[in-house]
Amino acid sequence: MANFLFTWELGGGLGHVTLIRPFAEALLARGHQVLCAVQNVSAARKAFGDANIPFVPAPFKTGKRQRGIRCPRSYAHLLHNNGFADADELTALIAAWRNLFDLFQPDVILCNHSPTALLAARGARAQRVLLGDAFCSPPATVPLPILRPWAKHDHQRLLKDEQIVCEAANKALANLKLPRLSRLADLYGDVAESFLLTFAELDHFGARKNVRYRGVFNTCAATQPRWPDGTGPKVFAYLKPMPGLEALLTLLGESSCRTLAHGSWAQDLLRSGKTFRNVRIEPQPVNLEAAAAECDLAVLNATHGATAAFLLAGKSILQLPIVVEQYLTARNTQALGAGLLARRNRNEEIRARLEKVLGEQAFTTAAQRFAQQYSTFDPTDERQAMVERMEQLLQP
């Protein structure tokens, strides 16, 4: 039997740990030892529930970002803003990861949006594996992918910025006598396996050649959807906390729709006593597959897993992205013809595009084409194949 270490450093929400859970459970059931090093222990406790999956806090950058790059335009900029700007700080983070490796002695390290863990694993005896959606596992290009392809950028400047980040990483590695990077792309290219949990059409950086897309799994235990009474179209709104949220709920209530809304904000909003016409606020996580099967339209912040769930059910989407990762997913949804993107703080724009997506069959038809294309996708079989591949990595 072997030791499998799952890591999660960057990103928020339950999605990262709900992704890890089925793989950790399967490996535990096969007699292996599992440990999860997670950025948010509260999220891990909630997502792992009674599964008895052991977890510890992950080393990751905290506090104010020094010399952060505003509006990062490349993946190297993202790394710069998350610990790779300062070689001394990065050395400390790598050392913390190495201490964890020494204590647990992993045979396989499965990294979900964990660039520092990946860096720390250089020279370790364990196999390095990427596990996550396309944004968490970027292609190993030079330079690393552009985050804002719609904006102008200077290719030579991006290469220069990437070299600065690579030099900081190599200085930290040298401080700990670990193998250096020949280029920053090696961080993501020099791995034993990359489990790419998405579909080609939803790859944030465009469809890649010669890769296996494993699909998207939504496994969080959740309640069944309960819709407001009435006869109007059913809208499922799965939203993050954001400015203008209450105005958006009011807007949805003023439409002819029956809206079921959920997010981490729901409990607090219910406690406040505020209500919205034709809107039912659900404080508990909602079963996405059931909501997708029953609704007529989804309103999302373009979170990757939720987007995939509704497209697999053939439902159109109004996307209200907050961060650049979500904006890329929203653009992909729009490129499929399965929905529209709207700016979350522009209520008249939201109202017009909501009416357009609800009123034009073409959006639903495009979503149904996506669903038909992946009608044979079986997440249970795919997970099984991935667990078997994880065990194959143990073989010399």
XYZ file of C-alpha atoms in Angstrom:
396
model
C 0.000 0.000 0.000
C 1.110 3.566 -0.691
C 0.810 7.136 0.569
C -1.159 9.644 -1.537
C -0.973 13.359 -0.720
C -3.591 15.707 -2.168
C -2.782 19.436 -2.123
C -4.837 22.600 -2.641
C -3.329 26.099 -2.356
C -5.113 28.644 -4.555
C -8.751 29.455 -5.257
C -11.787 29.613 -3.012
C -15.030 27.754 -2.426
C -15.911 24.114 -1.932
C -15.156 23.059 -5.496
C -11.527 22.169 -4.844
C -12.220 19.835 -1.935
C -15.391 18.301 -3.381
C -13.239 17.406 -6.389
C -10.676 15.690 -4.150
C -13.148 13.769 -2.001
C -14.150 10.860 -4.316
C -10.536 10.105 -5.201
C -9.431 10.200 -1.569
C -12.326 7.923 -0.594
C -11.539 5.449 -3.367
C -7.857 5.247 -2.443
C -8.678 4.810 1.241
C -11.084 1.998 0.335
C -8.244 0.281 -1.539
C -6.115 0.304 1.608
C -3.848 3.252 0.842
C -2.917 6.063 3.209
C -4.290 9.486 2.241
C -3.632 13.007 3.512
C -5.088 16.244 2.162
C -3.213 19.531 2.651
C -5.861 22.191 2.093
C -6.000 25.960 1.899
C -9.301 26.155 3.797
C -9.821 23.659 6.611
C -13.425 24.781 7.189
C -14.264 24.027 3.558
C -12.538 20.653 3.869
C -14.503 19.730 6.974
C -17.750 20.683 5.260
C -16.950 18.880 1.997
C -15.440 15.742 3.511
C -18.305 15.397 5.996
C -18.270 11.981 7.638
C -15.879 10.449 5.098
C -13.000 10.330 7.623
C -10.554 11.834 5.155
C -7.596 13.247 7.115
C -6.611 16.831 6.304
C -4.153 19.477 7.504
C -3.630 23.166 6.625
C -1.554 23.686 3.500
C 1.391 26.090 3.407
C 0.391 28.987 1.155
C 1.009 32.697 0.845
C -0.981 34.794 3.293
C -1.077 38.494 4.030
C -0.688 41.459 1.733
C 0.867 40.949 -1.664
C 4.035 42.959 -1.979
C 4.720 44.416 -5.420
C 1.648 42.685 -6.790
C 0.885 43.029 -10.493
C -2.438 44.739 -11.060
C -4.661 43.069 -13.658
C -2.290 40.135 -14.260
C -2.131 39.339 -17.953
C -0.309 36.015 -17.877
C -0.087 32.908 -15.738
C 3.394 33.999 -14.718
C 1.826 37.172 -13.296
C -0.623 35.014 -11.334
C 2.287 33.040 -9.857
C 4.101 36.302 -9.084
C 1.108 37.514 -7.091
C 0.808 34.250 -5.161
C 4.193 33.725 -3.581
C 6.627 33.654 -6.503
C 7.651 37.322 -6.274
C 9.971 37.023 -3.282
C 12.614 34.286 -3.236
C 12.954 34.423 0.562
C 9.221 34.029 1.144
C 9.077 31.296 -1.487
C 11.960 29.485 0.213
C 9.991 29.425 3.466
C 6.893 28.055 1.739
C 8.878 25.359 -0.053
C 10.560 24.408 3.229
C 7.153 24.047 4.876
C 5.996 21.757 2.077
C 9.190 19.702 2.317
C 8.618 19.292 6.056
C 5.147 17.928 5.291
C 6.620 15.566 2.688
C 9.168 14.326 5.228
C 6.443 13.651 7.786
C 3.981 11.885 5.468
C 6.430 10.323 2.964
C 4.069 10.492 -0.043
C 4.523 8.166 -2.997
C 2.253 10.325 -5.175
C 1.527 14.043 -4.777
C -1.683 15.150 -6.515
C -1.716 18.926 -6.896
C -4.912 20.908 -7.319
C -4.039 24.547 -8.073
C -0.877 24.138 -5.957
C 2.105 25.730 -7.718
C 4.242 25.965 -4.571
C 3.648 22.316 -3.725
C 4.623 21.424 -7.293
C 7.795 23.453 -6.941
C 8.605 21.896 -3.570
C 8.129 18.395 -4.991
C 11.058 18.813 -7.380
C 13.675 16.305 -6.339
C 11.268 14.423 -4.081
C 10.899 10.678 -4.545
C 7.135 11.053 -5.073
C 5.432 11.189 -8.440
C 4.077 14.651 -9.273
C 0.527 14.764 -10.666
C -1.787 17.599 -11.727
C -5.443 17.190 -10.748
C -7.922 19.905 -11.648
C -9.640 21.924 -14.308
C -7.781 23.649 -17.121
C -7.136 26.853 -15.198
C -5.475 24.915 -12.367
C -3.393 22.905 -14.851
C -2.240 25.279 -17.607
C -0.421 24.058 -20.713
C 3.374 24.161 -20.392
C 3.883 26.834 -23.051
C 6.500 29.588 -23.306
C 5.363 32.012 -22.190
C 2.744 30.474 -19.930
C -0.837 31.203 -21.083
C -2.298 34.652 -21.493
C -5.084 35.363 -18.991
C -6.677 38.236 -20.927
C -6.516 37.269 -24.620
C -8.893 40.115 -25.514
C -6.407 42.754 -24.268
C -3.283 44.034 -25.974
C -0.042 42.622 -24.626
C 3.665 42.875 -25.328
C 5.037 39.383 -26.004
C 8.617 40.344 -25.161
C 7.539 41.980 -21.916
C 5.644 38.850 -20.938
C 8.745 36.745 -21.597
C 10.822 39.121 -19.478
C 8.295 39.057 -16.628
C 8.212 35.258 -16.788
C 11.990 35.081 -16.566
C 11.920 37.216 -13.415
C 9.445 34.824 -11.816
C 11.517 31.827 -12.920
C 14.662 33.360 -11.423
C 12.924 33.880 -8.081
C 11.751 30.254 -8.141
C 15.248 29.008 -8.963
C 16.807 31.092 -6.214
C 14.394 29.554 -3.710
C 15.129 26.072 -5.046
C 18.866 26.711 -4.821
C 18.486 27.847 -1.206
C 17.153 24.374 -0.427
C 19.445 22.504 -2.842
C 16.576 21.332 -5.033
C 16.625 20.852 -8.835
C 16.187 24.114 -10.746
C 13.719 24.942 -13.518
C 15.137 25.410 -16.996
C 12.013 27.443 -17.779
C 8.886 28.319 -15.807
C 6.779 26.018 -18.009
C 8.637 23.029 -16.502
C 6.601 23.565 -13.349
C 3.550 22.213 -15.198
C 5.241 20.164 -17.909
C 7.560 18.076 -15.738
C 4.888 15.850 -14.166
C 4.079 12.151 -14.324
C 0.416 12.708 -15.199
C -2.092 15.492 -15.720
C -5.708 14.669 -14.954
C -7.466 17.445 -16.861
C -10.940 17.699 -15.352
C -12.832 19.585 -18.017
C -14.072 19.284 -21.591
C -12.218 20.687 -24.597
C -14.878 23.370 -25.159
C -14.479 24.605 -21.568
C -10.671 24.671 -21.497
C -9.844 28.178 -20.281
C -6.831 28.323 -22.606
C -8.365 26.714 -25.680
C -8.580 23.088 -26.764
C -5.233 21.292 -26.472
C -3.814 18.673 -28.793
C -2.858 15.192 -27.655
C -4.443 15.432 -24.209
C -7.203 13.432 -22.577
C -10.022 15.516 -21.162
C -11.539 13.660 -18.218
C -14.774 15.623 -17.870
C -16.264 17.371 -14.851
C -17.519 15.755 -11.648
C -20.007 17.381 -9.256
C -20.099 15.212 -6.139
C -21.116 17.461 -3.223
C -23.909 16.026 -1.062
C -26.827 18.414 -1.474
C -30.534 19.011 -1.051
C -33.100 18.633 -3.822
C -34.292 21.860 -5.489
C -37.558 23.418 -4.314
C -38.924 26.078 -6.644
C -41.216 29.009 -5.888
C -44.866 28.415 -6.719
C -46.206 29.628 -10.028
C -46.003 28.894 -13.738
C -43.108 31.031 -14.960
C -39.753 29.707 -16.231
C -37.556 28.124 -13.564
C -34.230 29.912 -13.059
C -31.481 28.526 -10.868
C -29.137 31.247 -9.577
C -25.901 29.931 -8.072
C -23.933 33.003 -7.070
C -20.906 34.113 -5.075
C -21.034 37.041 -2.632
C -20.644 40.157 -4.770
C -21.612 43.822 -4.883
C -25.091 44.245 -6.288
C -26.285 40.785 -5.269
C -29.522 42.040 -3.680
C -30.228 44.250 -6.686
C -29.781 41.201 -8.914
C -32.203 39.157 -6.802
C -34.695 42.013 -7.021
C -34.266 42.100 -10.796
C -34.862 38.358 -11.049
C -37.953 38.734 -8.858
C -39.351 41.426 -11.145
C -39.138 39.090 -14.130
C -41.682 36.408 -14.968
C -39.303 33.759 -13.644
C -39.439 31.551 -10.576
C -35.936 31.735 -9.160
C -34.216 29.363 -6.774
C -31.049 31.066 -5.477
C -28.142 29.652 -3.500
C -24.738 30.835 -2.366
C -22.595 31.133 0.741
C -24.426 34.415 1.467
C -27.861 32.769 1.687
C -27.947 32.052 5.423
C -27.036 35.627 6.355
C -29.566 37.070 3.941
C -32.320 34.881 5.367
C -31.398 35.967 8.903
C -31.739 39.594 7.824
C -35.393 38.965 7.009
C -35.144 40.282 3.448
C -37.369 38.658 0.860
C -37.620 38.946 -2.909
C -40.702 38.381 -5.017
C -40.671 35.059 -6.903
C -37.270 34.167 -5.412
C -36.684 31.316 -2.997
C -33.334 31.515 -1.195
C -31.900 28.104 -0.304
C -29.236 28.146 2.444
C -28.163 24.521 1.857
C -26.118 23.351 -1.148
C -28.442 22.329 -3.966
C -28.039 19.166 -6.023
C -26.749 20.651 -9.281
C -27.744 17.715 -11.458
C -31.332 17.883 -10.201
C -31.470 21.670 -10.533
C -30.050 21.441 -14.043
C -32.581 18.795 -15.031
C -35.551 20.838 -13.782
C -34.640 24.456 -14.598
C -35.085 26.430 -17.798
C -32.048 28.663 -17.326
C -29.086 29.070 -14.966
C -27.640 32.374 -13.747
C -24.048 31.760 -12.648
C -20.791 33.520 -11.892
C -19.257 31.298 -14.580
C -17.829 28.863 -12.066
C -16.409 25.960 -14.018
C -18.108 22.974 -12.365
C -21.555 24.561 -12.294
C -21.239 25.670 -15.923
C -20.413 22.121 -16.987
C -23.329 20.685 -14.984
C -25.905 22.878 -16.734
C -24.413 22.423 -20.191
C -24.408 18.636 -19.711
C -28.136 18.962 -18.962
C -28.651 21.000 -22.134
C -29.580 24.217 -20.318
C -28.637 27.740 -21.359
C -26.757 30.066 -19.011
C -26.510 33.776 -18.227
C -22.947 34.232 -16.967
C -21.962 37.027 -14.545
C -18.208 36.516 -14.026
C -16.338 38.119 -11.137
C -12.694 37.132 -11.699
C -10.662 36.488 -14.833
C -10.865 32.683 -14.528
C -14.663 32.945 -14.600
C -14.557 35.449 -17.433
C -12.709 32.871 -19.562
C -15.409 30.284 -18.804
C -18.125 32.824 -19.630
C -16.467 33.540 -22.987
C -16.372 29.804 -23.717
C -20.091 29.514 -22.892
C -20.847 32.375 -25.240
C -18.635 30.890 -27.972
C -20.668 27.677 -27.757
C -23.802 29.745 -28.351
C -25.231 28.299 -25.134
C -25.569 31.559 -23.234
C -24.548 35.158 -22.811
C -22.129 37.088 -20.640
C -23.221 40.197 -18.746
C -21.394 42.579 -16.424
C -22.598 41.841 -12.922
C -22.988 45.530 -11.936
C -25.047 46.552 -14.989
C -28.653 45.721 -14.163
C -30.163 46.913 -17.432
C -27.634 44.837 -19.360
C -28.440 41.829 -17.166
C -32.176 42.356 -17.651
C -31.873 42.571 -21.440
C -29.641 39.526 -21.739
C -31.763 37.493 -19.345
C -34.775 38.176 -21.554
C -32.754 37.340 -24.672
C -31.481 33.985 -23.375
C -34.954 33.036 -22.108
C -36.685 34.188 -25.276
C -34.477 32.686 -27.993
C -34.470 28.927 -28.507
C -31.047 29.041 -30.193
C -29.280 29.222 -26.823
C -30.999 26.102 -25.510
C -30.404 24.325 -28.822
C -26.663 25.016 -28.557
C -26.589 23.751 -24.964
C -28.434 20.618 -26.068
C -25.816 20.029 -28.779
C -23.139 20.087 -26.072
C -25.176 17.685 -23.934
C -25.662 15.331 -26.863
C -21.964 15.367 -27.691
C -21.149 14.154 -24.164
C -24.218 11.989 -23.621
C -22.025 8.917 -23.121
C -19.828 10.590 -20.507
C -19.932 8.469 -17.358
C -18.266 10.174 -14.371
C -18.243 6.954 -12.339
C -16.324 5.036 -15.001
C -13.956 7.955 -15.562
C -13.184 8.275 -11.847
C -12.516 4.545 -11.667
C -10.074 4.775 -14.573
C -8.304 7.693 -12.926
C -7.907 5.879 -9.601
C -6.462 2.881 -11.432
C -4.030 5.193 -13.222
C -3.013 6.720 -9.863
C -2.112 3.237 -8.665
C -0.193 2.495 -11.870
C 2.063 5.456 -11.084
C 3.374 3.451 -8.131
C 4.974 0.912 -10.440
C 8.720 1.393 -11.039
